[in-house]
Tab-separated table of C-alpha atoms in Angstrom:
chain	number	residue	atom	x	y	z
A	1	GLU	CA	99.174	92.530	87.683
A	2	ILE	CA	102.883	92.692	86.941
A	3	CYS	CA	103.434	89.539	89.029
A	4	THR	CA	100.707	87.561	87.246
A	5	GLY	CA	101.881	88.770	83.841
A	6	LEU	CA	105.387	87.475	84.511
A	7	ASP	CA	104.025	84.136	85.762
A	8	LEU	CA	102.078	83.581	82.548
A	9	LYS	CA	105.118	84.300	80.382
A	10	ILE	CA	107.483	82.185	82.503
A	11	ASP	CA	105.109	79.196	82.271
A	12	VAL	CA	105.287	79.329	78.466
A	13	LEU	CA	109.025	80.051	78.294
A	14	ASN	CA	109.906	77.118	80.576
A	15	LYS	CA	108.618	74.684	77.922
A	16	TYR	CA	111.498	75.736	75.678
A	17	LEU	CA	114.352	75.931	78.227
A	18	THR	CA	116.751	73.152	79.187
A	19	THR	CA	116.917	74.653	82.707
A	20	PRO	CA	113.465	75.964	83.727
A	21	ILE	CA	113.075	79.226	85.636
A	22	ASP	CA	111.879	78.599	89.196
A	23	GLY	CA	109.371	81.435	89.435
A	24	ARG	CA	109.410	85.206	89.065
A	25	ASP	CA	111.328	85.833	92.302
A	26	CYS	CA	114.231	83.656	91.144
A	27	LEU	CA	114.152	85.400	87.770
A	28	SER	CA	114.436	88.767	89.492
A	29	GLU	CA	117.299	87.576	91.715
A	30	ALA	CA	119.143	86.333	88.628
A	31	SER	CA	119.171	89.911	87.294
A	32	LEU	CA	120.841	91.323	90.444
A	33	CYS	CA	124.295	91.283	91.954
A	34	SER	CA	125.113	88.461	94.371
A	35	SER	CA	124.734	90.911	97.278
A	36	PRO	CA	122.206	93.401	95.873
A	37	CYS	CA	121.770	96.932	97.181
A	38	VAL	CA	118.990	99.407	96.530
A	39	HIS	CA	120.752	100.568	93.340
A	40	CYS	CA	120.497	97.037	91.946
A	41	HIS	CA	116.764	96.861	92.601
A	42	TYR	CA	116.206	100.317	91.101
A	43	ARG	CA	118.264	99.338	88.017
A	44	SER	CA	120.910	102.000	88.527
A	45	CYS	CA	123.747	99.513	89.152
A	46	GLU	CA	126.163	99.119	86.238
A	47	LYS	CA	127.196	95.583	87.230
A	48	CYS	CA	123.811	93.871	86.939
A	49	GLY	CA	120.539	94.101	85.067
A	50	ILE	CA	118.243	92.211	82.734
A	51	LEU	CA	121.172	91.480	80.396
A	52	LEU	CA	122.168	88.700	82.825
A	53	VAL	CA	118.729	87.095	82.406
A	54	SER	CA	118.839	87.560	78.635
A	55	GLN	CA	122.168	85.728	78.483
A	56	PHE	CA	120.802	82.906	80.669
A	57	ILE	CA	117.754	82.459	78.430
A	58	ASP	CA	119.805	82.514	75.210
A	59	GLY	CA	122.126	79.851	76.608
A	60	ASN	CA	119.292	77.502	77.574
A	61	LEU	CA	116.897	77.684	74.619
A	62	LYS	CA	116.008	74.323	73.045
A	63	VAL	CA	114.425	75.873	69.928
A	64	GLU	CA	114.925	78.876	67.683
A	65	LYS	CA	113.502	82.270	68.636
A	66	ASP	CA	111.256	82.330	65.558
A	67	THR	CA	109.215	79.421	66.961
A	68	VAL	CA	105.520	80.358	67.152
A	69	VAL	CA	104.115	80.249	70.695
A	70	THR	CA	100.824	81.063	72.411
A	71	CYS	CA	100.728	82.979	75.682
A	72	GLU	CA	97.903	84.271	77.851
A	73	GLN	CA	97.886	87.883	78.978
A	74	TRP	CA	95.650	90.143	81.072
A	75	GLU	CA	94.254	93.020	79.008
A	76	MET	CA	91.332	95.426	78.883
A	77	VAL	CA	88.636	93.989	76.612
A	78	GLN	CA	85.340	95.372	75.366
A	79	ASN	CA	82.168	94.060	76.966
A	80	GLY	CA	79.961	92.109	74.600
A	81	ASN	CA	77.080	94.565	74.909
A	82	GLY	CA	79.317	97.529	74.154
A	83	GLY	CA	78.840	98.922	77.655
A	84	GLY	CA	82.420	99.598	78.626
A	85	GLN	CA	85.554	97.568	79.249
A	86	ARG	CA	86.751	94.948	81.711
A	87	LYS	CA	90.019	93.216	82.561
A	88	ASP	CA	90.211	89.667	81.215
A	89	ILE	CA	92.643	87.017	79.964
A	90	VAL	CA	93.280	86.967	76.220
A	91	GLU	CA	95.444	84.653	74.121
A	92	LYS	CA	98.367	86.155	72.240
A	93	ILE	CA	100.164	84.416	69.387
A	94	GLY	CA	103.699	85.419	68.385
A	95	THR	CA	107.259	84.222	68.208
A	96	LEU	CA	109.333	83.029	71.134
A	97	GLY	CA	111.657	85.981	70.594
A	98	GLU	CA	108.767	88.412	70.993
A	99	LEU	CA	107.721	86.644	74.201
A	100	ILE	CA	111.256	86.956	75.607
A	101	THR	CA	111.361	90.660	74.703
A	102	LEU	CA	108.091	91.279	76.559
A	103	LEU	CA	109.323	89.252	79.537
A	104	LEU	CA	112.546	91.244	79.816
A	105	LYS	CA	110.643	94.533	79.477
A	106	GLU	CA	108.378	93.637	82.410
A	107	LEU	CA	111.333	92.328	84.415
A	108	GLU	CA	113.024	95.745	84.128
A	109	SER	CA	110.604	97.294	86.633
A	110	PHE	CA	109.709	94.116	88.551
A	111	SER	CA	112.812	94.173	90.735
A	112	LYS	CA	111.878	97.593	92.132
A	113	HIS	CA	108.249	96.497	92.516
A	114	LEU	CA	109.299	93.432	94.521
A	115	PHE	CA	111.790	95.367	96.627
A	116	ILE	CA	109.206	97.981	97.659
A	117	PHE	CA	106.688	95.257	98.550
A	118	ARG	CA	109.204	93.418	100.738
A	119	TRP	CA	110.621	96.563	102.338
A	120	GLN	CA	107.248	98.002	103.374
A	121	HIS	CA	106.149	94.699	104.896
A	122	SER	CA	109.459	94.406	106.735
A	123	GLN	CA	108.935	97.891	108.201
A	124	PHE	CA	105.456	96.909	109.315
A	125	ARG	CA	106.976	93.975	111.210
A	126	THR	CA	109.647	96.287	112.642
A	127	ALA	CA	106.978	98.717	113.870
A	128	LYS	CA	105.038	95.872	115.472
A	129	VAL	CA	108.069	94.878	117.514
A	130	ALA	CA	108.963	98.479	118.386
A	131	ILE	CA	105.609	99.394	119.928
A	132	THR	CA	105.942	96.628	122.535
A	133	GLU	CA	108.532	98.945	124.098
A	134	ARG	CA	106.540	102.174	123.680
A	135	GLN	CA	103.410	102.919	125.667
A	136	ASN	CA	102.801	106.178	123.762
A	137	MET	CA	102.631	104.628	120.291
A	138	ALA	CA	100.201	102.370	118.416
A	139	LEU	CA	100.029	100.733	115.001
A	140	ALA	CA	97.034	100.267	112.724
A	141	ILE	CA	96.201	98.694	109.364
A	142	CYS	CA	93.055	99.914	107.656
A	143	ASP	CA	91.109	98.987	104.541
A	144	PHE	CA	87.584	98.829	103.232
A	145	ALA	CA	85.984	95.410	102.913
A	146	GLU	CA	83.334	94.357	100.426
A	147	ASN	CA	79.896	95.539	101.452
A	148	PHE	CA	77.673	93.222	103.443
A	149	ILE	CA	74.471	92.423	101.553
A	150	SER	CA	71.505	92.209	103.898
A	151	LYS	CA	69.732	89.053	102.757
A	152	HIS	CA	67.062	87.117	104.662
A	153	GLN	CA	66.860	83.399	105.251
A	154	ASN	CA	63.200	83.170	104.185
A	155	GLU	CA	62.435	85.937	101.735
A	156	VAL	CA	59.954	86.577	98.946
A	157	GLN	CA	61.222	86.335	95.384
A	158	SER	CA	60.950	90.050	94.642
A	159	ALA	CA	63.270	90.864	97.581
A	160	HIS	CA	66.154	89.615	95.437
A	161	TRP	CA	66.127	92.917	93.527
A	162	GLY	CA	66.202	95.221	96.520
A	163	TYR	CA	68.999	94.192	98.864
A	164	SER	CA	70.381	96.943	101.069
A	165	GLN	CA	74.110	97.144	101.709
A	166	VAL	CA	76.236	97.888	104.740
A	167	SER	CA	79.731	99.395	104.450
A	168	LEU	CA	82.422	97.603	106.435
A	169	HIS	CA	85.838	99.023	107.254
A	170	PRO	CA	88.074	96.645	109.231
A	171	THR	CA	90.923	98.241	111.150
A	172	VAL	CA	93.452	96.064	112.941
A	173	THR	CA	95.243	97.878	115.758
A	174	TYR	CA	98.287	96.943	117.824
A	175	TYR	CA	99.418	98.494	121.096
A	176	LYS	CA	101.341	97.552	124.203
A	177	CYS	CA	99.367	95.783	126.892
A	178	PRO	CA	98.961	98.115	129.921
A	179	HIS	CA	99.568	95.198	132.305
A	180	CYS	CA	102.578	93.460	130.694
A	181	THR	CA	105.080	93.780	127.857
A	182	GLN	CA	103.115	91.818	125.257
A	183	LEU	CA	101.297	93.171	122.213
A	184	VAL	CA	97.528	93.616	122.137
A	185	THR	CA	95.816	92.982	118.798
A	186	GLU	CA	92.394	94.602	118.578
A	187	TYR	CA	90.156	94.122	115.553
A	188	LEU	CA	87.841	97.073	115.000
A	189	MET	CA	84.956	96.805	112.559
A	190	PHE	CA	83.444	100.116	111.478
A	191	VAL	CA	79.885	99.759	110.217
A	192	SER	CA	77.933	102.332	108.205
A	193	ASP	CA	74.953	102.835	105.891
A	194	ASP	CA	77.158	105.237	103.895
A	195	ILE	CA	78.446	103.248	100.913
A	196	ASN	CA	80.545	106.096	99.467
A	197	LYS	CA	83.936	104.676	100.320
A	198	ASP	CA	85.890	107.876	99.836
A	199	ALA	CA	88.705	109.774	101.540
A	200	CYS	CA	86.306	111.683	103.815
A	201	MET	CA	84.851	108.461	105.161
A	202	ALA	CA	88.337	107.010	105.618
A	203	LYS	CA	89.357	110.116	107.577
A	204	THR	CA	86.228	109.978	109.753
A	205	ILE	CA	87.001	106.356	110.589
A	206	LEU	CA	90.632	107.208	111.343
A	207	ASN	CA	89.498	109.889	113.805
A	208	MET	CA	87.209	107.369	115.496
A	209	THR	CA	90.067	104.864	115.607
A	210	VAL	CA	92.257	107.409	117.393
A	211	GLU	CA	89.461	108.192	119.841
A	212	HIS	CA	89.003	104.493	120.618
A	213	LEU	CA	92.740	103.913	121.034
A	214	LYS	CA	92.986	106.872	123.417
A	215	SER	CA	90.505	105.059	125.651
A	216	ARG	CA	92.759	102.009	125.584
A	217	VAL	CA	96.094	103.823	125.727
A	218	PRO	CA	95.657	107.194	127.493
A	219	GLN	CA	99.346	108.041	126.910
A	220	LEU	CA	98.988	107.655	123.121
A	221	GLU	CA	100.911	110.334	121.220
A	222	GLU	CA	101.594	108.793	117.805
A	223	LEU	CA	99.764	106.383	115.515
A	224	LEU	CA	101.487	104.592	112.630
A	225	VAL	CA	98.928	103.770	109.923
A	226	PHE	CA	99.479	101.266	107.118
A	227	SER	CA	97.115	100.843	104.173
A	228	ASP	CA	97.098	100.144	100.461
A	229	GLY	CA	97.564	103.030	98.035
A	230	CYS	CA	93.973	103.418	96.839
A	231	ALA	CA	93.780	106.978	95.486
A	232	ALA	CA	90.064	107.393	96.196
A	233	GLN	CA	90.499	106.574	99.886
A	234	PHE	CA	94.047	106.840	101.228
A	235	LYS	CA	96.647	108.198	98.814
A	236	SER	CA	95.821	111.307	96.808
A	237	LYS	CA	95.485	115.066	97.184
A	238	LEU	CA	92.434	115.027	99.489
A	239	PRO	CA	93.802	112.451	101.996
A	240	PHE	CA	97.054	114.435	102.074
A	241	PHE	CA	95.175	117.695	102.695
A	242	LEU	CA	93.302	116.074	105.568
A	243	LEU	CA	96.597	114.749	106.933
A	244	ALA	CA	98.162	118.215	106.738
A	245	ASN	CA	95.227	119.694	108.676
A	246	ASP	CA	95.170	117.060	111.381
A	247	HIS	CA	95.946	119.076	114.526
A	248	GLY	CA	94.754	116.570	117.088
A	249	PRO	CA	96.713	115.366	120.115
A	250	VAL	CA	97.835	112.205	118.309
A	251	LYS	CA	100.371	112.546	115.509
A	252	VAL	CA	99.590	110.315	112.503
A	253	THR	CA	102.272	108.902	110.202
A	254	ARG	CA	101.074	107.063	107.100
A	255	ALA	CA	102.835	104.242	105.283
A	256	TYR	CA	101.608	102.484	102.160
A	257	PHE	CA	102.207	98.922	101.080
A	258	GLY	CA	103.668	98.255	97.645
A	259	SER	CA	101.362	98.522	94.645
A	260	ARG	CA	99.060	95.493	94.297
A	261	HIS	CA	100.449	94.058	97.549
A	262	GLY	CA	98.084	95.556	100.110
A	263	LYS	CA	96.705	92.284	101.459
A	264	SER	CA	96.590	92.446	105.243
A	265	PRO	CA	94.783	91.099	108.334
A	266	CYS	CA	91.939	93.466	107.446
A	267	ASP	CA	90.903	91.136	104.622
A	268	SER	CA	90.554	88.113	106.867
A	269	SER	CA	88.905	90.186	109.603
A	270	GLY	CA	86.183	91.393	107.255
A	271	GLY	CA	85.641	87.897	105.859
A	272	VAL	CA	85.297	86.357	109.316
A	273	ILE	CA	82.661	88.859	110.456
A	274	LYS	CA	80.563	88.521	107.295
A	275	THR	CA	80.686	84.730	107.594
A	276	LEU	CA	79.603	84.841	111.241
A	277	VAL	CA	76.665	87.139	110.496
A	278	ASP	CA	75.631	85.073	107.451
A	279	GLU	CA	75.582	81.953	109.615
A	280	ASP	CA	73.458	83.740	112.217
A	281	ILE	CA	70.975	84.767	109.509
A	282	ARG	CA	70.719	81.211	108.168
A	283	ALA	CA	70.159	79.946	111.710
A	284	GLY	CA	67.326	82.432	112.197
A	285	GLU	CA	69.230	84.263	114.943
A	286	ALA	CA	69.618	87.597	113.153
A	287	ARG	CA	67.720	89.923	110.834
A	288	ILE	CA	69.957	92.563	109.266
A	289	GLN	CA	68.293	95.368	107.338
A	290	ASN	CA	70.755	98.199	107.844
A	291	ALA	CA	74.019	99.183	109.521
A	292	SER	CA	72.367	99.723	112.897
A	293	ASP	CA	71.004	96.158	112.870
A	294	PHE	CA	74.420	94.808	111.892
A	295	PHE	CA	76.126	96.821	114.619
A	296	MET	CA	73.689	95.886	117.389
A	297	HIS	CA	73.780	92.198	116.493
A	298	CYS	CA	77.583	92.071	116.402
A	299	ARG	CA	77.932	94.059	119.617
A	300	SER	CA	75.688	91.528	121.334
A	301	ASN	CA	77.194	88.360	119.848
A	302	HIS	CA	80.656	88.810	118.365
A	303	VAL	CA	82.658	91.133	120.627
A	304	LEU	CA	85.837	89.541	121.992
A	305	PRO	CA	86.265	88.881	124.827
A	306	ASP	CA	82.634	88.615	125.941
A	307	ASP	CA	83.201	89.926	129.470
A	308	PRO	CA	86.799	91.103	129.972
A	309	GLU	CA	88.181	91.648	133.430
A	310	PRO	CA	89.424	95.264	133.563
A	311	ASP	CA	92.583	94.455	135.529
A	312	LEU	CA	93.639	91.327	133.618
A	313	CYS	CA	95.664	90.974	130.431
A	314	CYS	CA	93.641	90.540	127.259
A	315	HIS	CA	95.786	90.339	124.141
A	316	THR	CA	93.122	89.672	121.505
A	317	ARG	CA	90.083	91.911	121.219
A	318	ARG	CA	87.320	92.591	118.723
A	319	ASN	CA	84.941	95.549	118.789
A	320	PHE	CA	82.351	97.184	116.553
A	321	ILE	CA	81.812	100.910	115.974
A	322	LEU	CA	78.878	102.501	114.151
A	323	VAL	CA	79.677	105.368	111.777
A	324	GLU	CA	76.595	107.567	111.501
A	325	ASN	CA	77.882	110.807	109.978
A	326	VAL	CA	80.687	111.550	107.528
A	327	ASP	CA	81.916	115.134	107.123
A	328	ARG	CA	82.262	115.983	103.428
A	329	SER	CA	82.418	119.746	103.819
A	330	PHE	CA	85.564	120.084	101.718
A	331	SER	CA	85.879	119.198	98.041
A	332	SER	CA	88.984	117.727	96.418
A	333	SER	CA	88.277	119.895	93.353
A	334	LEU	CA	89.786	122.825	95.280
A	335	LEU	CA	93.151	121.085	95.529
A	336	HIS	CA	96.082	120.753	93.171
A	337	THR	CA	97.527	117.287	92.637
A	338	VAL	CA	100.618	116.480	94.697
A	339	PRO	CA	103.326	115.423	92.204
A	340	ALA	CA	105.129	112.057	92.319
A	341	THR	CA	103.006	110.591	95.115
A	342	ARG	CA	102.718	107.140	93.506
A	343	SER	CA	106.453	106.602	93.941
A	344	MET	CA	106.365	107.709	97.602
A	345	HIS	CA	105.276	105.372	100.397
A	346	ASN	CA	105.683	107.342	103.642
A	347	PHE	CA	103.837	110.583	104.556
A	348	ARG	CA	103.180	112.727	107.595
A	349	GLY	CA	101.556	116.084	108.226
A	350	LEU	CA	103.593	119.131	109.143
A	351	ARG	CA	101.834	121.588	111.415
A	352	SER	CA	102.260	125.185	110.328
A	353	GLU	CA	100.429	128.493	110.535
A	354	HIS	CA	101.690	129.440	107.053
A	355	GLY	CA	99.829	126.896	104.928
A	356	HIS	CA	99.124	123.221	104.468
A	357	PHE	CA	102.272	121.096	104.489
A	358	ILE	CA	103.095	117.408	104.322
A	359	GLN	CA	106.382	115.548	104.334
A	360	LYS	CA	107.044	112.558	102.107
A	361	ARG	CA	109.819	110.095	101.364
A	362	LYS	CA	110.312	107.095	99.096
A	363	LEU	CA	109.873	104.336	101.672
A	364	ALA	CA	108.941	103.918	105.308
A	365	CYS	CA	111.497	103.457	108.065
A	366	PHE	CA	110.801	102.759	111.718
A	367	CYS	CA	114.302	102.491	113.087
A	368	LYS	CA	114.955	103.898	116.578
A	369	SER	CA	115.927	107.346	115.271
A	370	CYS	CA	112.815	107.631	113.097
A	371	LEU	CA	110.524	106.497	115.902
A	372	ASP	CA	112.163	108.953	118.311
A	373	GLY	CA	111.845	111.762	115.753
A	374	ILE	CA	115.544	112.614	115.754
A	375	PRO	CA	118.073	112.874	112.887
A	376	GLY	CA	120.227	109.894	111.993
A	377	CYS	CA	117.961	107.426	110.169
A	378	GLU	CA	119.749	104.093	109.758
A	379	ASN	CA	118.310	103.561	106.286
A	380	THR	CA	118.533	106.983	104.635
A	381	GLY	CA	120.284	105.509	101.601
A	382	THR	CA	117.281	103.261	101.004
A	383	VAL	CA	114.270	105.328	102.073
A	384	GLY	CA	115.565	108.786	101.182
A	385	GLU	CA	115.259	112.073	103.061
A	386	TRP	CA	111.981	113.672	104.137
A	387	GLU	CA	110.821	116.177	101.516
A	388	THR	CA	108.494	119.005	102.581
A	389	VAL	CA	105.658	119.833	100.185
A	390	LYS	CA	103.241	122.749	100.439
A	391	LEU	CA	99.759	121.769	99.286
A	392	LYS	CA	98.250	124.206	96.833
A	393	VAL	CA	94.603	125.138	97.320
A	394	LYS	CA	92.814	126.745	94.387
A	395	ASP	CA	90.185	128.592	96.391
A	396	ILE	CA	88.891	128.152	99.908
A	397	ALA	CA	86.124	129.838	101.818
A	398	PRO	CA	87.498	132.100	104.564
A	399	ASP	CA	85.194	130.533	107.134
A	400	MET	CA	86.206	126.954	106.265
A	401	PRO	CA	86.838	125.163	109.602
A	402	SER	CA	90.548	124.399	109.342
A	403	ARG	CA	90.416	122.125	112.366
A	404	SER	CA	87.265	120.191	111.492
A	405	TRP	CA	89.372	117.111	110.690
A	406	THR	CA	91.267	116.860	113.939
A	407	ASN	CA	91.338	113.848	116.200
A	408	HIS	CA	89.059	114.415	119.169
């Protein structure tokens, strides 16, 4: 949203500048030092800031600041039937000076927003390269896709009002090929009739991902997991509690992409599968009424490769896994909120007999020291130190299975 908001304002402002601004990224760079450091991006550097942009704009204006302009902006608006609100574009009328003030206000935080987005993606690429040298480590990106709607090619009119839905959760995994030094990319599609896309379902799928990867990489000891920061699924008190109580044989480290920048191969993976199944339905080759139908059809027609040789390299795979049961035996209402989690983008569980602990830091780092689990991170000044946090539980039944969330 912050990116689109800046774009809309820059498009209007450029009409009144002798030297137009070449996009939001260039505008952000203009507010930084020539060789910016993390302090520049976080606006704690005394030598740069939005004042540089303000001076540039003032020196290139073709009209006075009291000129009336119209600008579009994304805002929450009331639905016409009075049934709630929605996000939509509205037109705003004001002076050019007011537009510049709003632009500079949004630019203040945009540099940090852009830096986090770029840093987290760069660490994902670093991790991808690193695991080609490590047989005991794997990488995964996970996300929920839009539900698949089980339509029929030839259906009665009244069926339009009773479509069933199938939950899809693409997970893209990367691990070292057991026969060579190249990277294997395996697309996993988790299929379920459960449409409650919550943290418990995400954790169940993560456990199944670990179990599948162990069959591919028996030496697997650590899994690096990237996802967006959706609070209901991946980044809030319940996912952190489940992470703290994960006592399985595979250690899980979580990293989160920058806010509003969680697009990943999962999106294309989910779109491809839904398109393939839709085409099969139109061709009369499939009838999907529930998750089991979807799973069986895809297992028979869309697994890659069709018939792999066990002793030969296969660097692109696609598999389907049916999720039948989701354990929701623990409620998030028993947990206290973990403070300042939205500004943190790297988490891991800390095993202890004295409570539920996690460790967090500002940004992810997968340098050699971090991957080896030894002191001496190369990027401490950027990502910060690990901070240990004890999770506070309001009340918990004494017979609550503390290890019910482990990787099997």
